[in-house]
CSV table of C-alpha atoms in Angstrom, one decimal:
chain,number,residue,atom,x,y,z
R,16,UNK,CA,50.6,-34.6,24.2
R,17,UNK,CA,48.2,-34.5,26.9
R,18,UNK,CA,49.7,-34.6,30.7
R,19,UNK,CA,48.0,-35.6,33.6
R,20,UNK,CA,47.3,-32.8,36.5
R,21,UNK,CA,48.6,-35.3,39.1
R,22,UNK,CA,52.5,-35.5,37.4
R,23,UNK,CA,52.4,-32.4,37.3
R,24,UNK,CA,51.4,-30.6,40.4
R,25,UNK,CA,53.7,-27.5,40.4
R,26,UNK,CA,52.2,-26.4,37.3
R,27,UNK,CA,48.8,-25.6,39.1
R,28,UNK,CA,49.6,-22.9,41.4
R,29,UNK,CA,49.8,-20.1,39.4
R,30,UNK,CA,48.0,-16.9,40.1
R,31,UNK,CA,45.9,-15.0,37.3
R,32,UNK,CA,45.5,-11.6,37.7
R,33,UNK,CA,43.0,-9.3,36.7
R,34,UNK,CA,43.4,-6.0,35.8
R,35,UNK,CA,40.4,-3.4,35.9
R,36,UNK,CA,39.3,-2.1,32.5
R,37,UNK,CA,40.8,1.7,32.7
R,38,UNK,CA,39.1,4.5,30.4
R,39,UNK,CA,38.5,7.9,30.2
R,40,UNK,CA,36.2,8.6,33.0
R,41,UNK,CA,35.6,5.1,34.8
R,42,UNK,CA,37.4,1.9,36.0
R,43,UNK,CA,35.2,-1.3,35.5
R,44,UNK,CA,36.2,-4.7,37.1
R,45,UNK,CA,36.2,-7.4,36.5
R,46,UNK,CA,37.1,-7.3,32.8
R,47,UNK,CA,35.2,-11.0,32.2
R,48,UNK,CA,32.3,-12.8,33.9
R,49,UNK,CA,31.7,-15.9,33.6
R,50,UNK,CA,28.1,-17.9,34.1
R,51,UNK,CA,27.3,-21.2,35.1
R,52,UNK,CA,23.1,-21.1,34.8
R,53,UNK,CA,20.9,-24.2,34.3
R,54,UNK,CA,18.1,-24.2,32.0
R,55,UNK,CA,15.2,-22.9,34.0
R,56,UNK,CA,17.5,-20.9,36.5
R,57,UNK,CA,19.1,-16.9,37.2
R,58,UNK,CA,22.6,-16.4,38.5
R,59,UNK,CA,23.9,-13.0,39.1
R,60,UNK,CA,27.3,-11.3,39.0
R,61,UNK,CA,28.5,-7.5,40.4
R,62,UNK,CA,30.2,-5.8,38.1
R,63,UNK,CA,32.0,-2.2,39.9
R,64,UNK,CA,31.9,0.9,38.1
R,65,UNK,CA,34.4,3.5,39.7
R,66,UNK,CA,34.1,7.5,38.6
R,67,UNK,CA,37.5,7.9,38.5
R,68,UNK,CA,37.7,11.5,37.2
R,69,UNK,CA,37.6,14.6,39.6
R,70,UNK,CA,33.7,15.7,38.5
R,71,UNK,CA,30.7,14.3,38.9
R,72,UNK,CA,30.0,11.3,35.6
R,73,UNK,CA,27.0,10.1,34.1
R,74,UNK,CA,26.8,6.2,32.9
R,75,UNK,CA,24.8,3.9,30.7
R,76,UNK,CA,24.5,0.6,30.5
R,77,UNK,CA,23.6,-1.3,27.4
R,78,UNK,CA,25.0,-4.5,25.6
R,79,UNK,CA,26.7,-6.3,22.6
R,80,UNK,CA,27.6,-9.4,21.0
R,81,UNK,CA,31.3,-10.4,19.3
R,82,UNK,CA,32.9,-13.0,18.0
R,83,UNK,CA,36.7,-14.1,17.4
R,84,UNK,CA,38.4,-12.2,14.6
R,85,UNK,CA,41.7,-14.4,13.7
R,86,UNK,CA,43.9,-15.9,16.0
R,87,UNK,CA,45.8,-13.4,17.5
R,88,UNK,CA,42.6,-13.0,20.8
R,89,UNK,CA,41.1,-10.0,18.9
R,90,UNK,CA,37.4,-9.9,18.4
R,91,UNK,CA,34.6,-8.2,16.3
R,92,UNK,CA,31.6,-6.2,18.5
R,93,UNK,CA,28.2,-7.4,16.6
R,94,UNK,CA,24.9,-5.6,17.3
R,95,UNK,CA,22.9,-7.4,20.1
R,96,UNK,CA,20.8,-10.4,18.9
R,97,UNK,CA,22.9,-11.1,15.6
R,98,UNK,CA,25.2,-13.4,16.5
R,99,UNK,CA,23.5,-17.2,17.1
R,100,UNK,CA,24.8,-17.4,20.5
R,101,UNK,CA,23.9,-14.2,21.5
R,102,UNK,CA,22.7,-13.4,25.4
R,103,UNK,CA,20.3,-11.1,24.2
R,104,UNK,CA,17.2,-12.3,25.6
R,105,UNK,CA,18.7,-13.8,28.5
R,106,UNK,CA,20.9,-10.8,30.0
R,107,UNK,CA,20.3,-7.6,32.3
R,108,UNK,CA,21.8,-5.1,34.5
R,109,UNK,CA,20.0,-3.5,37.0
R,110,UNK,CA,20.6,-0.6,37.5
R,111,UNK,CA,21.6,0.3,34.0
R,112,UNK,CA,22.1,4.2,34.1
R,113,UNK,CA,23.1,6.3,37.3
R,114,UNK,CA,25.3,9.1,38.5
R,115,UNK,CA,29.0,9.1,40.3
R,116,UNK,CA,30.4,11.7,42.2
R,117,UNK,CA,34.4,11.8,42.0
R,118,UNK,CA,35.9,8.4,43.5
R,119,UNK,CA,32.6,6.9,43.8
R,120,UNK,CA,31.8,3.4,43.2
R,121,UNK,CA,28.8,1.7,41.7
R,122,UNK,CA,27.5,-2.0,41.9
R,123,UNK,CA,25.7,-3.3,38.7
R,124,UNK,CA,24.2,-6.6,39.1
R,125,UNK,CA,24.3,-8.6,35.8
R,126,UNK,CA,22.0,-11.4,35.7
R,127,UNK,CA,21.8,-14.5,33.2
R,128,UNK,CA,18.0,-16.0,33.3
R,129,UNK,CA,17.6,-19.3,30.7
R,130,UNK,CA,14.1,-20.7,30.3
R,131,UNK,CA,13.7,-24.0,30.9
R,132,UNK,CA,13.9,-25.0,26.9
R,133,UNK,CA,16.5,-27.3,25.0
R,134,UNK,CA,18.2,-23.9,23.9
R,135,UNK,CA,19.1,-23.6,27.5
R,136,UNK,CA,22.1,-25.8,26.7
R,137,UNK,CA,23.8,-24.3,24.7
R,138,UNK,CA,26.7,-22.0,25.4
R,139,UNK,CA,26.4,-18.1,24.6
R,140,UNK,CA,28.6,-15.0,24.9
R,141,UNK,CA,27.9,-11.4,24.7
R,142,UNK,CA,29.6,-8.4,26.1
R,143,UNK,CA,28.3,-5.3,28.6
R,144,UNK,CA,28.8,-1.7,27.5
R,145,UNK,CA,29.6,0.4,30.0
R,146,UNK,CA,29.3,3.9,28.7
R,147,UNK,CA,30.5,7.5,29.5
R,148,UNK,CA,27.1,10.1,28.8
R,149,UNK,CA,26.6,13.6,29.3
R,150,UNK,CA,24.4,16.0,28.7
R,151,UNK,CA,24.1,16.8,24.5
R,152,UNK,CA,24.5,20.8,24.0
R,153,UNK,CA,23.3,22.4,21.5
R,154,UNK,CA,24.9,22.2,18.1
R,155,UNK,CA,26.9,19.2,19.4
R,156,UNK,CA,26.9,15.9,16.9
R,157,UNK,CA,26.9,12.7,18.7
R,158,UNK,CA,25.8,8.8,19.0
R,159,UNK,CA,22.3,9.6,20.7
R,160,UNK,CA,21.7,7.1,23.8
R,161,UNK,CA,18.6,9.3,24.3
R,162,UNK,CA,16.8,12.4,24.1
R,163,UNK,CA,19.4,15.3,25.2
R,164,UNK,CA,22.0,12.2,25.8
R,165,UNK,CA,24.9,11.4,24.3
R,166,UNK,CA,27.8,8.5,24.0
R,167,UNK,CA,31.8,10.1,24.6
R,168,UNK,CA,33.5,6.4,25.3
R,169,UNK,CA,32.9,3.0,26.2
R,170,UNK,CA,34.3,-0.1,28.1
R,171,UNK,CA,33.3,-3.4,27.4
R,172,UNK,CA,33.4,-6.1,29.8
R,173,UNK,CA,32.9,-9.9,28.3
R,174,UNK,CA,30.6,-12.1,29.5
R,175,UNK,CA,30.2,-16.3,29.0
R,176,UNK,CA,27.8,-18.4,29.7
R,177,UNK,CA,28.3,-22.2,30.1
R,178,UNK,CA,25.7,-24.5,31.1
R,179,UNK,CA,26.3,-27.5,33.6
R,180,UNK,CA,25.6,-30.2,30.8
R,181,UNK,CA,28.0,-29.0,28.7
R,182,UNK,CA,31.2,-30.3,30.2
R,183,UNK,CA,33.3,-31.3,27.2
R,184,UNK,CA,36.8,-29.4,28.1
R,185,UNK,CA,39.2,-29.9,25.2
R,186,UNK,CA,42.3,-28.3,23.5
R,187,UNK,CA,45.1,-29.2,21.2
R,188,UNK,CA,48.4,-27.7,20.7
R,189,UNK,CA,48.6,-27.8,16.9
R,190,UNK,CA,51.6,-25.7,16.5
R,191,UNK,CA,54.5,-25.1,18.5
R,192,UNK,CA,58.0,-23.9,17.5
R,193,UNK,CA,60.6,-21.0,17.5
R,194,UNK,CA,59.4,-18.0,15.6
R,195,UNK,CA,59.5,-14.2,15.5
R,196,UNK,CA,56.9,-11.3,16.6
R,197,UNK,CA,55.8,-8.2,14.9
R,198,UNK,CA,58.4,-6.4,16.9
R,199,UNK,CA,61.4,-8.9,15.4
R,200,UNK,CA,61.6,-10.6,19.1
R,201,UNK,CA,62.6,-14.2,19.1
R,202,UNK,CA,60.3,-16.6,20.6
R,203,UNK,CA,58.1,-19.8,20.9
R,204,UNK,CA,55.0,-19.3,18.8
R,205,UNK,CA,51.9,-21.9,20.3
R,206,UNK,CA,48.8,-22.3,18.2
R,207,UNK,CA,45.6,-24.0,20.3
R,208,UNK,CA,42.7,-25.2,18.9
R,209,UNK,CA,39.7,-25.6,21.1
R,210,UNK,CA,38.3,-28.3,20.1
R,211,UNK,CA,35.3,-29.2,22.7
R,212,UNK,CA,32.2,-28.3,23.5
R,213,UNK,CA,32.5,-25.6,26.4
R,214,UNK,CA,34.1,-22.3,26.5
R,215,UNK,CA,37.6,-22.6,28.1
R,216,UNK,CA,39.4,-20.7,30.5
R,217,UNK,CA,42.9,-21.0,29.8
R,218,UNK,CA,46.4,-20.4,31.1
R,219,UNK,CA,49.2,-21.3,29.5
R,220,UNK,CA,53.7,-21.0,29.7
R,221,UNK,CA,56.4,-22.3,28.6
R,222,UNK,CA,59.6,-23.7,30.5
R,223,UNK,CA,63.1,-23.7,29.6
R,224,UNK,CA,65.2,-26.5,30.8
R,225,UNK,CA,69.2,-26.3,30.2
R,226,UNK,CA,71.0,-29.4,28.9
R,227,UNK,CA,74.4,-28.2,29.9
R,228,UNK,CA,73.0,-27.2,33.6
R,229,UNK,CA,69.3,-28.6,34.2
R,230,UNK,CA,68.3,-24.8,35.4
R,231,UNK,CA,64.6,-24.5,34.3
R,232,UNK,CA,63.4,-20.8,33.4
R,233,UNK,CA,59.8,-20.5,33.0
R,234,UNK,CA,57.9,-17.9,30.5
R,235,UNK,CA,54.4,-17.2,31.1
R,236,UNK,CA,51.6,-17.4,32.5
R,237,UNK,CA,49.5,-15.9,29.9
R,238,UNK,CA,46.0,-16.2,30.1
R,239,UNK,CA,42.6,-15.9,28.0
R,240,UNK,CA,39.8,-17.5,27.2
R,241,UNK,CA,38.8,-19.7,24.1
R,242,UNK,CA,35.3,-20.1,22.4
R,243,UNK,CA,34.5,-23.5,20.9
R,244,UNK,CA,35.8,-24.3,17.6
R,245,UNK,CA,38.0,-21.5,17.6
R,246,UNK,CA,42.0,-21.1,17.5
R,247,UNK,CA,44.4,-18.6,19.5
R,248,UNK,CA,48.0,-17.8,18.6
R,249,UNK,CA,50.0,-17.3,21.8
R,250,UNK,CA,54.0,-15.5,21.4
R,251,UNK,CA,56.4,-16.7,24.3
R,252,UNK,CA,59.2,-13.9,23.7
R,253,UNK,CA,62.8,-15.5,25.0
R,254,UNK,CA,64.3,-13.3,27.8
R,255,UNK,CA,67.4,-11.5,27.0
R,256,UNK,CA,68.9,-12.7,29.9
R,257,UNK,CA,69.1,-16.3,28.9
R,258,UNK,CA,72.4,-18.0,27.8
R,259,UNK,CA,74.0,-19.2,25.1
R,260,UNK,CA,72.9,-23.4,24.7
R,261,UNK,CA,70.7,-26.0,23.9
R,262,UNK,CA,67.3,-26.2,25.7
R,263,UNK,CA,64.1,-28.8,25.8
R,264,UNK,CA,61.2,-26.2,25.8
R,265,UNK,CA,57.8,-27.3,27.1
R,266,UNK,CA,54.9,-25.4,26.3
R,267,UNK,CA,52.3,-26.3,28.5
R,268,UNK,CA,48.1,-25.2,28.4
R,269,UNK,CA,45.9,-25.5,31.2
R,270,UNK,CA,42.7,-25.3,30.2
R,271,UNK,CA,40.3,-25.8,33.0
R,272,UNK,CA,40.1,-30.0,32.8
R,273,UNK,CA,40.1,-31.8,35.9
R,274,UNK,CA,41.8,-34.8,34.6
R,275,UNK,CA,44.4,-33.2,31.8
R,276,UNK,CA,46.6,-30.3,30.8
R,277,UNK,CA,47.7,-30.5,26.7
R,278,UNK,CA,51.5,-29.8,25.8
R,279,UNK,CA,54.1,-29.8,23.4
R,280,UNK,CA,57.9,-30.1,23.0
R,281,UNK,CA,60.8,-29.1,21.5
R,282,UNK,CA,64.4,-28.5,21.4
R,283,UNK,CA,65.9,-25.1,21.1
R,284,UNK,CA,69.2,-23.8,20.5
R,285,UNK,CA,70.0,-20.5,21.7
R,286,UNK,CA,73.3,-18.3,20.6
């Protein structure tokens, strides 16, 4: 059922936080960047690259394409270009190799530039590679990222682009009920469909309201982002704490409309 923001008002002040990418050799934030260019325009992000080993680090930049694998918010890395909505011609960093010494920090500017052609419009997703290189000794078998160069990790930081025109925000909570994780926890399992034109930022909970005392216990936030026409799986496990009773459980998504948040009900019996 779809809610409006204005009954709702509590819902919205929730904080997302972003953790830093952590790796072997380097701490990257933020982990996602998200674009806004018009056709025919450049907008630019920093991206922070910290050395955060105790020598002196060598990294590369480069870039990929993915798309959604399943519902579960796993995805599949594609060479650059092949997917249709790649960012491949559309995407740099400057600069895109350089040297840290311990503790050091460097700025990468990531820029999106669209032409000013009806392609422009259309949403696209891609990923930066943040890569670990060192010198190749001799003998030593490697990915090659150059002569005497070679690959020992990578981070991958997701990028989305969403042009102004397209504006269509839209999801539906297809599924919603009690269920069980891979680990055997009990829980609310949600299933969301994006079904709109724009990529979606979403954030999404669940909250527990007790018939026999009218205490609400909220699970959540949990936040991610959906491509269009895909579908995302989202496990609410029940806290251990809670007691014995019947519950109405609300599962709630807020997925970046003005106007509307989507959500679903249920009753739940707890022993």
């Amino acid at each position: 059922m779809k809610l409006s923001k204005k009954l709702l008002p509590a819902i919205l002040f929730f904080t997302i936080i972003v953790l830093n990418t952590y790796g072997q050799g380097a701490t990257v934030a933020p982990s996602r960047l998200f674009f806004s260019a018009s056709p025919g325009s450049s907008e630019t992000q920093t991206l922070r690259v910290t050395n955060s080993t105790s020598t002196n680090q060598a990294y590369a930049i480069s870039f990929s394409d993915f798309e959604p694998e399943g519902n579960k918010g796993k995805t599949r890395m594609m060479q650059h270009g092949e997917s249709v909505h790649s960012l491949k011609s559309n995407i740099t960093a400057t600069p895109n190799f350089f040297e840290l010494g311990p503790g050091e920090t460097q700025e990468i500017n990531v820029a999106i530039n669209l032409a000013n052609v009806p392609e422009a419009n259309q949403v696209k997703w891609g990923s930066v590679v943040v890569r670990l290189a060192r010198e190749r000794q001799p003998g030593e078998n490697g990915n090659q990222m150059g002569f005497g160069i070679m690959e020992t990790f990578q981070l991958v930081v997701y990028v989305f682009q969403t042009p102004p025109a397209v504006n269509l925000k839209r999801a539906e909570i297809t599924g919603f009920e009690k269920n069980k994780n891979d680990k055997g926890e009990n829980g609310l399992l949600m299933t969301v469909d994006n079904t709109g034109e724009a990529i979606l930022n979403c954030a999404s909970y669940v909250e527990l309201t007790s018939y026999s005392t009218g205490k609400v216990d909220r699970i959540g936030v949990k936040a991610f982002t959906m491509l269009p026409d895909s579908e995302r799986e989202v496990f609410f496990a029940l806290p251990d704490t809670l007691n014995a009773g019947k519950y109405s459980a609300l599962g709630v998504i807020d997925f970046g409309s003005r106007e509307e948040i989507e959500a679903a009900e249920l009753e739940l019996n707890v022993e």
